XYZ file of C-alpha atoms in Angstrom:
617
model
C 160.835 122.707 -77.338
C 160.960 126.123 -78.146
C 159.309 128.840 -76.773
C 157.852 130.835 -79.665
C 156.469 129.590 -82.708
C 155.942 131.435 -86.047
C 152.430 131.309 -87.004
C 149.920 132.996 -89.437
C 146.302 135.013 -89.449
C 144.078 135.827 -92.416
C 144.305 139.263 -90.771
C 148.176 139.966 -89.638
C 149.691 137.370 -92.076
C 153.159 135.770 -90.120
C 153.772 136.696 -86.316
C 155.600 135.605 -83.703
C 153.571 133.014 -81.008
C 154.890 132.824 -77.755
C 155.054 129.417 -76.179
C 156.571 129.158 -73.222
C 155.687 130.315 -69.384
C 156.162 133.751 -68.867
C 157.738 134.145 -65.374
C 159.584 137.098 -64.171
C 159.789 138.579 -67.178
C 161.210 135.884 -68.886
C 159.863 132.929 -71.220
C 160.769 129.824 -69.434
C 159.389 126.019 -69.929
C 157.995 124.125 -67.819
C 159.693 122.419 -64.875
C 158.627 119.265 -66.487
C 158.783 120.139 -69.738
C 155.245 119.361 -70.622
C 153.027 120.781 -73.378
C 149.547 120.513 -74.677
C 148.149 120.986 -78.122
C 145.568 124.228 -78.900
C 143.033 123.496 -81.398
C 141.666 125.583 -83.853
C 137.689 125.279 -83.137
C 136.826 126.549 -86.920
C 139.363 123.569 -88.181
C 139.387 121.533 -86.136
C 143.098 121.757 -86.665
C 145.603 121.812 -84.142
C 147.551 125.887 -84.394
C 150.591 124.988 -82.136
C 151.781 123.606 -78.819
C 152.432 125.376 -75.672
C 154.156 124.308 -72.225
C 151.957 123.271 -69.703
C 152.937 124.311 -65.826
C 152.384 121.823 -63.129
C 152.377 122.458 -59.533
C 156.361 123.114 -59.371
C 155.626 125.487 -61.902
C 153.486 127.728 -59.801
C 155.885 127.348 -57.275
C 158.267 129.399 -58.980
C 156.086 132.425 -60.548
C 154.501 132.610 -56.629
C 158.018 133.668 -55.463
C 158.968 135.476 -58.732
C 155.225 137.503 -57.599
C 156.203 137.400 -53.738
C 159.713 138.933 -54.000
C 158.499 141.936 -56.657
C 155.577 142.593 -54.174
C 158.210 143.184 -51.179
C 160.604 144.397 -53.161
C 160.581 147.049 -55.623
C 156.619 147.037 -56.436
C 156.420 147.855 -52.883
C 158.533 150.966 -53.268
C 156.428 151.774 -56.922
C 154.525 154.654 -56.548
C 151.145 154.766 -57.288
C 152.429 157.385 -60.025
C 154.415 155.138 -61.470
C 151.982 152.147 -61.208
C 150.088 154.859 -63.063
C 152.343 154.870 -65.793
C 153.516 151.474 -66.620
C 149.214 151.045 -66.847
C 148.630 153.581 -69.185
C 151.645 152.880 -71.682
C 150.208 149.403 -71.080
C 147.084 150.136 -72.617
C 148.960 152.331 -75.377
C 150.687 148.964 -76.365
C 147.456 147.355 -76.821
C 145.411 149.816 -78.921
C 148.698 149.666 -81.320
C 148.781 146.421 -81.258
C 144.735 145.909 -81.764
C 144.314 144.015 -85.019
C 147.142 141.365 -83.665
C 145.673 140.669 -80.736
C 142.483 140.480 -81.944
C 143.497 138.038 -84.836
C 145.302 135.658 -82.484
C 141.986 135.538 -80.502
C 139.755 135.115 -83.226
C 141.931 132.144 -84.284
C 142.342 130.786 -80.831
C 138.856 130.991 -79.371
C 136.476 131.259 -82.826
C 134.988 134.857 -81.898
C 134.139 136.630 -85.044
C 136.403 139.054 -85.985
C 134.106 141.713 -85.635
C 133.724 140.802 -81.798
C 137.314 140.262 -81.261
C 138.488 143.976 -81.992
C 135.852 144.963 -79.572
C 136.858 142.876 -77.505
C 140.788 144.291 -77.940
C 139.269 147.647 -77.453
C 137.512 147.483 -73.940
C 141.010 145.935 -73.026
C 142.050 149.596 -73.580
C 139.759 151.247 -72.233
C 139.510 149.138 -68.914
C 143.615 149.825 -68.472
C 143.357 153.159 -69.186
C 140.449 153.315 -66.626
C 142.324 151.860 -64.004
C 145.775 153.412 -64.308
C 143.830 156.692 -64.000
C 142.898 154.768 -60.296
C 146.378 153.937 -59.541
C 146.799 157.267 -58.135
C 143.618 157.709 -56.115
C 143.368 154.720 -53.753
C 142.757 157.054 -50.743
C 142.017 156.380 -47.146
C 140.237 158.463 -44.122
C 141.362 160.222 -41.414
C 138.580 159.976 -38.418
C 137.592 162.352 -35.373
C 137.973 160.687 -32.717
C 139.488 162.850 -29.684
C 141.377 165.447 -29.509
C 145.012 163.797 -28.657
C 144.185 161.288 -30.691
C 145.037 160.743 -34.846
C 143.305 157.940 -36.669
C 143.450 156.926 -40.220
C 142.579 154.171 -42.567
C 145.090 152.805 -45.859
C 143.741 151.014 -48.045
C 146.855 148.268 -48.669
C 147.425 146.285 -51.579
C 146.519 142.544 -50.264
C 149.683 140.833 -51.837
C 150.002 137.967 -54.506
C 147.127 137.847 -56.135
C 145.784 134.242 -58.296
C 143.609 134.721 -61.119
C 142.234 132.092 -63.398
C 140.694 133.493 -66.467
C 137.768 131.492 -68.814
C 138.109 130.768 -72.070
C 134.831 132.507 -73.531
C 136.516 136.250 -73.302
C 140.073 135.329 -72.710
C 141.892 138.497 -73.529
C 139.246 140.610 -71.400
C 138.886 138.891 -68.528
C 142.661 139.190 -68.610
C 142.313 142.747 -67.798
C 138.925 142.830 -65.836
C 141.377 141.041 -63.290
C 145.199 142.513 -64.001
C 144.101 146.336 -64.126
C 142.686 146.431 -60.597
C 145.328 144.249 -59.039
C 147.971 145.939 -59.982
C 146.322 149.674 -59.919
C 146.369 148.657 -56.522
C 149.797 147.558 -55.663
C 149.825 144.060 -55.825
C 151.557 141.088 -58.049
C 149.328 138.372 -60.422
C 150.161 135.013 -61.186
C 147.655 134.487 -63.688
C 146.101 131.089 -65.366
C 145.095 130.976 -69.032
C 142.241 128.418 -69.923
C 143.708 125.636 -71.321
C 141.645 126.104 -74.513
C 142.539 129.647 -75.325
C 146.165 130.486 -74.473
C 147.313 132.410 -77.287
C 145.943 136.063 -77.121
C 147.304 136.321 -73.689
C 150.807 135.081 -74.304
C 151.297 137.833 -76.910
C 149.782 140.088 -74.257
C 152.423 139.044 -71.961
C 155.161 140.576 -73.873
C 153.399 143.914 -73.917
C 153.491 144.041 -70.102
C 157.357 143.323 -70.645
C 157.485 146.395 -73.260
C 155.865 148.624 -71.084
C 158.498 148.632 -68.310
C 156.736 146.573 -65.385
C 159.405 145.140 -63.536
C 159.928 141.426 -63.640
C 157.964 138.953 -61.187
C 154.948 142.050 -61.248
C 152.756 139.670 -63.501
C 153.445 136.205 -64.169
C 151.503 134.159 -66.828
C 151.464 130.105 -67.070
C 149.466 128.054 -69.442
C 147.747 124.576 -68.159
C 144.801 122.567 -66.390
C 142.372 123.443 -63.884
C 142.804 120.430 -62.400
C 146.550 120.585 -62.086
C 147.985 124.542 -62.122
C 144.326 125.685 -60.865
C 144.107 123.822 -57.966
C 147.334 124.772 -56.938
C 146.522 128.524 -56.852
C 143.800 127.717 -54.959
C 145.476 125.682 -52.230
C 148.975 127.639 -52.519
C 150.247 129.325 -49.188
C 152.082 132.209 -50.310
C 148.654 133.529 -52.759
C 147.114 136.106 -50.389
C 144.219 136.025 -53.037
C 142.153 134.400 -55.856
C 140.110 135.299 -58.523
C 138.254 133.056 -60.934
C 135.542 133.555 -63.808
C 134.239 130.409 -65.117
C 131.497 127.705 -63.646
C 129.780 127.626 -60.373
C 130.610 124.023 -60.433
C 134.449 125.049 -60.623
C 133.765 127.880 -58.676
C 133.104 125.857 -55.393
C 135.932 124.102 -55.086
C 137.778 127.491 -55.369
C 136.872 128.428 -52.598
C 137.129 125.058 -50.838
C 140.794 124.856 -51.475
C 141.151 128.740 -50.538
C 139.435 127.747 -47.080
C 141.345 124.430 -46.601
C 144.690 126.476 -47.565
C 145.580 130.032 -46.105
C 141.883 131.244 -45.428
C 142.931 133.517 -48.887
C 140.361 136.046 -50.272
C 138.194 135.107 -52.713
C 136.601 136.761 -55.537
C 133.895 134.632 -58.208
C 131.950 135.736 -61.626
C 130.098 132.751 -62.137
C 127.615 131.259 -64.471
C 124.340 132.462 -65.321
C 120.347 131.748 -66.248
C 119.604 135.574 -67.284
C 115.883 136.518 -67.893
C 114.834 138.518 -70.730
C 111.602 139.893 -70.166
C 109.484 141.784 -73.096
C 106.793 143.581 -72.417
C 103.013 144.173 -74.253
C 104.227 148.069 -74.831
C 107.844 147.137 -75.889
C 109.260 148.310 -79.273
C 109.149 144.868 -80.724
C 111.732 145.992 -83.469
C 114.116 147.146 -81.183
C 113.022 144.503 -78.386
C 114.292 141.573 -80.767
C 117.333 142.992 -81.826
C 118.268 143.140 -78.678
C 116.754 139.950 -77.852
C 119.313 138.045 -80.296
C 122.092 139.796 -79.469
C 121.781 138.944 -75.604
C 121.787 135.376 -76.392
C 124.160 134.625 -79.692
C 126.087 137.078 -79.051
C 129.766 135.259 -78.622
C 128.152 132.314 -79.329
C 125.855 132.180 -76.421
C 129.311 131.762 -74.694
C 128.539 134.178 -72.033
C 128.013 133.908 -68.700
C 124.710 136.661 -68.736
C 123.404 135.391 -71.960
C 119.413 135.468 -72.251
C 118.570 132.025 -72.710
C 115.133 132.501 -70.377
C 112.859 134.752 -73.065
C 109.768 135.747 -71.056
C 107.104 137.374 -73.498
C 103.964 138.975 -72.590
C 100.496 137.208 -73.991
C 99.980 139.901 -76.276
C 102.298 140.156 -78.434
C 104.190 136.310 -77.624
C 102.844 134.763 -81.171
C 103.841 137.997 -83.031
C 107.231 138.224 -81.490
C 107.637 134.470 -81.614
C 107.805 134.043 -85.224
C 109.845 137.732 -85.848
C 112.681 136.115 -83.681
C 112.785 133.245 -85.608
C 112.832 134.491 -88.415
C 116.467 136.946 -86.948
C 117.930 134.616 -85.451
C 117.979 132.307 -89.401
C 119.643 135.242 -90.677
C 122.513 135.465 -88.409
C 125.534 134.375 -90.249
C 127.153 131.158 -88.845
C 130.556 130.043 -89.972
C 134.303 131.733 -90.439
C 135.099 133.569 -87.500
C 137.580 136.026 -90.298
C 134.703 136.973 -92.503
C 134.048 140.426 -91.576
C 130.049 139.512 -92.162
C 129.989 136.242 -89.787
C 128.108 137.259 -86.341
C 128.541 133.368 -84.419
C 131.619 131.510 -84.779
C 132.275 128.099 -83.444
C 131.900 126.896 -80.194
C 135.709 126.738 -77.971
C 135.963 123.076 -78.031
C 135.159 119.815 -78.866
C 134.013 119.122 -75.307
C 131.560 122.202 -74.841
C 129.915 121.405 -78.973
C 129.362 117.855 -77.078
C 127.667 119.532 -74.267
C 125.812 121.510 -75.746
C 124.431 119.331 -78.209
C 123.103 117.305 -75.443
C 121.283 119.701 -74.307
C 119.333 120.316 -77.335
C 118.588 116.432 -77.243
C 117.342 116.956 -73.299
C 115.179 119.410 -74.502
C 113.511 117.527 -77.267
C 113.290 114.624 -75.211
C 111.426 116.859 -72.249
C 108.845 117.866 -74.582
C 110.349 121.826 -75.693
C 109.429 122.326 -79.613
C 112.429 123.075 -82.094
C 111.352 126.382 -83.336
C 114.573 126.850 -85.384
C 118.105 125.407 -85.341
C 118.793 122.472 -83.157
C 121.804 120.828 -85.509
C 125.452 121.147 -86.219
C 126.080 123.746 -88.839
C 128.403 122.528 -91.290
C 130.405 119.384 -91.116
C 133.581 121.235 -90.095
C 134.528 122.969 -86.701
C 132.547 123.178 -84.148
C 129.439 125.266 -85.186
C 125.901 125.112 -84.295
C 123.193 126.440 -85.582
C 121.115 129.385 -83.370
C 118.316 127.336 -81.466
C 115.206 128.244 -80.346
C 112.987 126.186 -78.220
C 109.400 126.793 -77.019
C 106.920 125.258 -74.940
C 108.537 125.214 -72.375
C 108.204 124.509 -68.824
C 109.615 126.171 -65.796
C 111.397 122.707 -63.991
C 112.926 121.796 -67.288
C 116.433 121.346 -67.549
C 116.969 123.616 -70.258
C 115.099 126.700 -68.389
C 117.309 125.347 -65.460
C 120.448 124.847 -66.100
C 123.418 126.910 -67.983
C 123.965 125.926 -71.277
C 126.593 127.810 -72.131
C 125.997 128.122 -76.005
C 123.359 129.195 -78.831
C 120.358 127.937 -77.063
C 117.488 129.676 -75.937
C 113.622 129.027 -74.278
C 110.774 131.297 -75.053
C 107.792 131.266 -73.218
C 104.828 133.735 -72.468
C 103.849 134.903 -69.336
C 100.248 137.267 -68.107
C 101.260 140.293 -65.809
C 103.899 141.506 -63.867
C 104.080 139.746 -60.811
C 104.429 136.265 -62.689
C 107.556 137.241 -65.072
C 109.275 138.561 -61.604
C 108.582 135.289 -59.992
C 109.306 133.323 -63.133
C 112.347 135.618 -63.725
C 113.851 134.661 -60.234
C 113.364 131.504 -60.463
C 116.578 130.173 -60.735
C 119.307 129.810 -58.676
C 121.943 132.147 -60.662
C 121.306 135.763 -60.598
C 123.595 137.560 -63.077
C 122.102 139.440 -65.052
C 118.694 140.184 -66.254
C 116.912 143.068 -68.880
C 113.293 144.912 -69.238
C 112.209 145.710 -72.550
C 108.903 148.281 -72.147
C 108.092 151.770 -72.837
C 107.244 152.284 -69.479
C 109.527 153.873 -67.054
C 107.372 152.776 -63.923
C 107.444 149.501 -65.201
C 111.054 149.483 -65.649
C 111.570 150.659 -62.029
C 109.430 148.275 -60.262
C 110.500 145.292 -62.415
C 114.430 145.806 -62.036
C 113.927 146.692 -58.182
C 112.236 142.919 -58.039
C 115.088 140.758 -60.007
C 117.306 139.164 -58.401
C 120.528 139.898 -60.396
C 123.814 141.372 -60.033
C 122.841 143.644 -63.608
C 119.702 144.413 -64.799
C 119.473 146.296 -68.982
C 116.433 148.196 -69.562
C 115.614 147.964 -73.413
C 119.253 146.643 -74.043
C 121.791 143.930 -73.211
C 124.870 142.826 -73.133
C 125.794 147.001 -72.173
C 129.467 146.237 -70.026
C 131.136 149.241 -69.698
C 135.075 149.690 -67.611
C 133.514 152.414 -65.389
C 130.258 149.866 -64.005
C 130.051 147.287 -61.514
C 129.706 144.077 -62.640
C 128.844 140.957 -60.425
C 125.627 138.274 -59.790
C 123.561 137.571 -56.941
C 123.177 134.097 -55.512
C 125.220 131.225 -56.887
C 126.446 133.722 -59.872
C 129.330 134.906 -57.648
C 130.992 137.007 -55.279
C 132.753 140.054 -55.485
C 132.054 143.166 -58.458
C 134.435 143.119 -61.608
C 135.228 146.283 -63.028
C 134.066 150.164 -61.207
C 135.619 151.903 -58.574
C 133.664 148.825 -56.809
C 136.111 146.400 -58.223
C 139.666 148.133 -56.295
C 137.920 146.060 -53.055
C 138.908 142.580 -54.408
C 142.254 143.444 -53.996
C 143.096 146.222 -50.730
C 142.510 145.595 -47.770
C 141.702 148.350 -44.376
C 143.582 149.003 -42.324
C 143.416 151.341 -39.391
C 145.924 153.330 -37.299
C 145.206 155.205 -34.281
C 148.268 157.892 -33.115
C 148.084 158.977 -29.376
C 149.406 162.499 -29.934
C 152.266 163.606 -27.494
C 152.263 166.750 -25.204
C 155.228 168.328 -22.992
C 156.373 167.354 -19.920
C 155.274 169.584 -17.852
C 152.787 170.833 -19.064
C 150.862 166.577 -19.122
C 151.945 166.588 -15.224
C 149.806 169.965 -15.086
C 147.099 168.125 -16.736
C 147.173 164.973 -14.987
C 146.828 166.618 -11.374
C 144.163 169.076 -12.458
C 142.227 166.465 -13.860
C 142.708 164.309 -11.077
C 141.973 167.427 -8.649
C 138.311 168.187 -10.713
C 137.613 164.481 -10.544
C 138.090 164.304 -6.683
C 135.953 167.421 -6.262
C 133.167 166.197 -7.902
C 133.365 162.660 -6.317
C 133.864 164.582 -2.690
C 130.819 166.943 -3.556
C 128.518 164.944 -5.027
C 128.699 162.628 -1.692
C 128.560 165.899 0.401
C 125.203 167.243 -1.711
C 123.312 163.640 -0.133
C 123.345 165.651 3.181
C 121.985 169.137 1.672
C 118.672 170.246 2.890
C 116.318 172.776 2.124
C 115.650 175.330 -0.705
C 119.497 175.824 -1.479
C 120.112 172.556 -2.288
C 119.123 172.477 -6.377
C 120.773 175.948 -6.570
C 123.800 174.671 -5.261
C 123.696 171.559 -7.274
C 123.198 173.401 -10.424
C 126.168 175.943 -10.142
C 128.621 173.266 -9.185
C 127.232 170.925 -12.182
C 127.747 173.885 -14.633
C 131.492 175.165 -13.251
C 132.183 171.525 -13.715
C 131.431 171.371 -17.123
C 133.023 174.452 -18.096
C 135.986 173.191 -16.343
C 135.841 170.576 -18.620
C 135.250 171.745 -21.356
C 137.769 174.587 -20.955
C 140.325 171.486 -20.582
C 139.034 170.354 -23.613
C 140.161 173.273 -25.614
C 143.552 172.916 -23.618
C 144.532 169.673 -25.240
C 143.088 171.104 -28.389
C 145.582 173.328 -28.860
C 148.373 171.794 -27.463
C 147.910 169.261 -30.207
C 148.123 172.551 -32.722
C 151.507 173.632 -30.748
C 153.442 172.160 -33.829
C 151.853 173.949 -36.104
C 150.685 177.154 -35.298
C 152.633 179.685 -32.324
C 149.416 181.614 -31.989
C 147.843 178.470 -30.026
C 150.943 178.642 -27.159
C 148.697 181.668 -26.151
C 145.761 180.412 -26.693
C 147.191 177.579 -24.315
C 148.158 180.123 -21.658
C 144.920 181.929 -21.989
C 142.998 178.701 -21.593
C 144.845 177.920 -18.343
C 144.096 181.243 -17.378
C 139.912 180.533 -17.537
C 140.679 177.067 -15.385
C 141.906 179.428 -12.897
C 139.162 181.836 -12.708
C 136.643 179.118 -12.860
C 138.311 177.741 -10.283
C 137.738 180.280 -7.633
C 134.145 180.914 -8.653
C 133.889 177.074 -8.157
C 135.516 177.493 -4.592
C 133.180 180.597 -3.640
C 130.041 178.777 -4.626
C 131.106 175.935 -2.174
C 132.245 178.548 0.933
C 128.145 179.136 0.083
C 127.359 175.788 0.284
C 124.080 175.959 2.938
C 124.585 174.232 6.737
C 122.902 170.494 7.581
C 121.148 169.677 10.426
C 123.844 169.625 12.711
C 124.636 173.053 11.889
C 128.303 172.270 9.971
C 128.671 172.604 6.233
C 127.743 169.791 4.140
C 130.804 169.986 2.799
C 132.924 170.163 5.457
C 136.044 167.419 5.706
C 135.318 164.628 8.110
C 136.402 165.104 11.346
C 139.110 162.350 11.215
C 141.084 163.844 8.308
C 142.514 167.250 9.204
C 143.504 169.688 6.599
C 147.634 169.415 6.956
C 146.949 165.508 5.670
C 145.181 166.550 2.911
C 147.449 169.269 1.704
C 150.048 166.527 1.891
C 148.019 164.552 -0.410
C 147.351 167.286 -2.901
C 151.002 168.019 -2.929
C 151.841 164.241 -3.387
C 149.852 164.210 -6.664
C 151.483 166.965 -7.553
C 154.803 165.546 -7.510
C 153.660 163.293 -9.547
């Protein structure tokens, strides 16, 4: 087959498709020379066909990644990392409208959505090339002929497997950081959304990254995914997408090479409105946090929690919005929900609705296919609800919501964490105490306050519980992919002047061993006094050393500390013979000798021989 295809938007009119595997810089097909249709989910229509890489295939773009990482992005600098990311995101912004065309025709994401979309691709490059220069360690106190640090080191060949709900975005939630940081990307497309990436791919090309930097391959989870997972030579994964997938992620990483792991998973979000809310403003919000995208989003809203008081009011204005969102082509300017991705997830999610009628919810609106072409449905909202029911359970995963009323504060927080996801939630209320306590109390990763669905480049993003691991985006975000590492420097000193150092601290060490058993036999009033001044000449002896290896450790740098050294010495001396007057002082014992008098079976010549041994040494 080829490996481009010429194919046509309402929006760009002809361009040129890419088709292929894009490894080391090159388009390539697969080893096997497989390929797998991409559907169009407003037609229904197949667009074109694109290779599909089997294990073999990841093979190959693992060493393409491993040789670029120690080879010549190794020897990068951050400057230049720096560079190639911001004429990166220069590429994109010019080439906006095509990129968001190819994903509007690829995944069904209104037009609208999809240049928003393109944009916060620019933005989040931009945002981390201006990182690429700043990934800073510490240097740490420690003592003073001793130099620690910490780098923060780029982790290595990175897997990422992006979802198909926000293809081109999650594309650079994960690429920016990685390679701000210094290391290489094989990345997996979903298998239902290829397109907007490939065309990406040739941008990263145009912008001067050297080959085997960032690799791209199209195929299966269960093929191409898994062997990221379990690959050898991947120092790290990342994944967005199910918690169901999600687990065996990280199974494989553990079974494999123990490789890091970071997870955005799904979600159950809780959207809480309050008696005191703006209700105007409270359902605008409402309906965008659940169709926007679809409802294909991982922190959608689909868990309404309204307070008594205004729940009937509210009930029927929210119905009433979400009939006058406009369903159907993705390239009308006015359409605000497109189709669902696939086939397979309309299936699903039409199931769902039929769970939910069967458990006893009531239909308040929607609940059918919209059209009889491509895979719409319409915006559903279900009430009377119950807590344990599957649909206020489990993720959906399209334009599906619950509604249900709650009394006071402490029931919407329990009712809002109930659930094992924790994503995101929001607060609609006029009340800023209210807003405080409420978000401290939820048990998710992001919590709005009178919005949703507010993602911004510079803001952490991540869920609690089974929603994930790891932040996306932030300065939070550069920790999925360096790694510490710490380096401790004993400092040198001269010859001589160490030797000096060795014996004198062996010589106050002895003293105060020698002395401290000689101060047992000290009697009498003299004995604290005594005890005291050779307690504080020790110290300063100390301390005086202290300031000794202090500024020999400045010797390279500064001339002024040799005398400083000298002058130092100088102190140790005079200390010294205070030190040896206050012990000629030292008072008699019992026996009438000086406590610290040398035992009578070691005479002084041995001891001198001893002193000058050390010495020597």
């Amino acid at each position: 087959m080829g490996l481009s295809a010429e194919l046509k938007t309402p929006v760009t009119g002809t361009y040129t498709q890419p088709t292929g595997l894009f490894i080391n810089n090159e388009w390539v097909e697969g080893v096997d020379k497989k390929t797998f249709e991409v559907v169009n989910p407003s037609t229904e229509e197949v667009i074109v066909s694109v290779s599909e890489a089997t294990e073999k295939d990841v093979d190959i773009a693992v060493a393409a990644a491993r040789k670029a990482f120690n080879g010549v992005w190794r020897q990068t600098t951050p400057g230049q990392r720096s560079i190639y990311l911001l004429k990166l995101a220069e590429l994109v912004e010019k080439n906006l409208d095509l990129l968001a065309a190819v994903e509007s025709l690829d995944n069904g994401k209104s037009i609208t959505m999809a240049k928003g979309d393109v944009g916060a691709v620019v933005g989040c490059i931009r945002y981390y090339g201006g990182w690429a220069d700043k990934i800073e360690g510490k240097t740490i106190d420690v003592a003073p002929d001793m130099f620690h640090y910490t780098r923060q080191e780029p982790i290595g060949v990175c897997g990422q497997i992006i979802p198909w709900n926000f293809p081109i975005l999650m594309l650079a939630w994960k690429i920016a950081p990685a390679l701000a940081t210094g290391n290489t990307v094989v990345m997996k497309t979903a298998e239902q959304t290829p397109l907007s990436a490939l065309v990406f791919a040739n941008l990263v090309k145009e912008a001067g990254f050297p080959a085997g930097v960032f690799n791209l391959i199209n195929g299966f989870g269960k093929v191409a995914g898994a062997a990221i997972s379990s690959h050898m030579d991947i120092d790290k994964v990342a994944f967005t997408g199910s918690t169901l997938v999600g687990r065996q992620i990280m199974k494989a990483a553990a079974a494999s090479n123990l490789k890091k792991v970071t997870l955005e998973l799904g979600g159950k979000s809780p959207n809480i409105v309050f008696n005191d809310a703006d209700i105007e403003q409270a359902i605008s919000w409402v309906n965008f946090g659940i169709y926007y995208n679809h409802g294909q989003c991982c922190c959608a809203g689909t868990r309404i929690y309204v307070q008594e008081g205004i729940y009937d009011k509210f009930l029927e204005a929210f119905k009433k919005r979400a009939q006058e969102n406009k369903v159907g082509d993705p390239f009308h300017d006015e359409t605000f929900q497109g189709p669902q991705v696939s086939q397979l997830q309309f299936d699903r999610i039409m199931e769902y609705i039929k769970i939910g009628k069967e458990e006893g919810a009531t239909v308040e609106t929607g609940g059918e296919r919209h059209g009889d072409k491509g895979y719409f449905i319409q915006p559903t909202i279900f009430s009377n609800v119950k807590a344990d029911m599957k649909i206020m359970q489990e993720e959906i995963f399209g334009p599906v919501c619950a509604i249900a009323k709650f009394k006071d504060e402490d029931e919407v927080i329990a009712l809002g964490n109930d659930s094992t996801y924790g994503l995101a939630a929001a607060v609609h209320t006029t009340d800023l105490n209210t807003a405080i306590r409420v978000s401290n109390q939820l048990k998710a990763g992001t919590v709005w306050v009178n919005c949703y669905n507010m993602l911004h480049h510079q803001v952490p993003f991540g869920g609690f519980k089974e929603s994930g691991i790891g932040r996306e985006l932030g300065e939070a975000a550069l920790s999925n992919y360096t790694q510490n590492k710490s380096v401790a420097i004993r400092l040198g000193v001269g010859q001589g002047t160490e030797r000096r150092l060795r014996f004198s601290t062996f010589a106050i060490a002895d003293m105060s061993s020698y002395h401290q058993r000689s101060a047992s036999q000290i009697g009498g009033p003299d004995k604290t006094y005594f005890e005291q001044q050779r307690e504080v000449l020790i110290g300063e002896i100390a301390m005086s050393f202290e300031h000794v290896l202090a500024n020999i450790n400045k010797l390279n740098r500064s001339l002024e500390a040799v005398t400083a050294v000298g002058n130092e010495f100088s102190s140790v001396e005079a200390l010294w013979s205070q030190f040896e007057n206050v012990m000629a002082k030292e008072p008699a014992d019992d026996n009438g000798s000086k406590s610290g008098s040398k035992p009578a079976n070691e005479s002084p010549s041995r001891r001198d021989d001893q002193r000058n041994d050390e010495d020597e040494q």
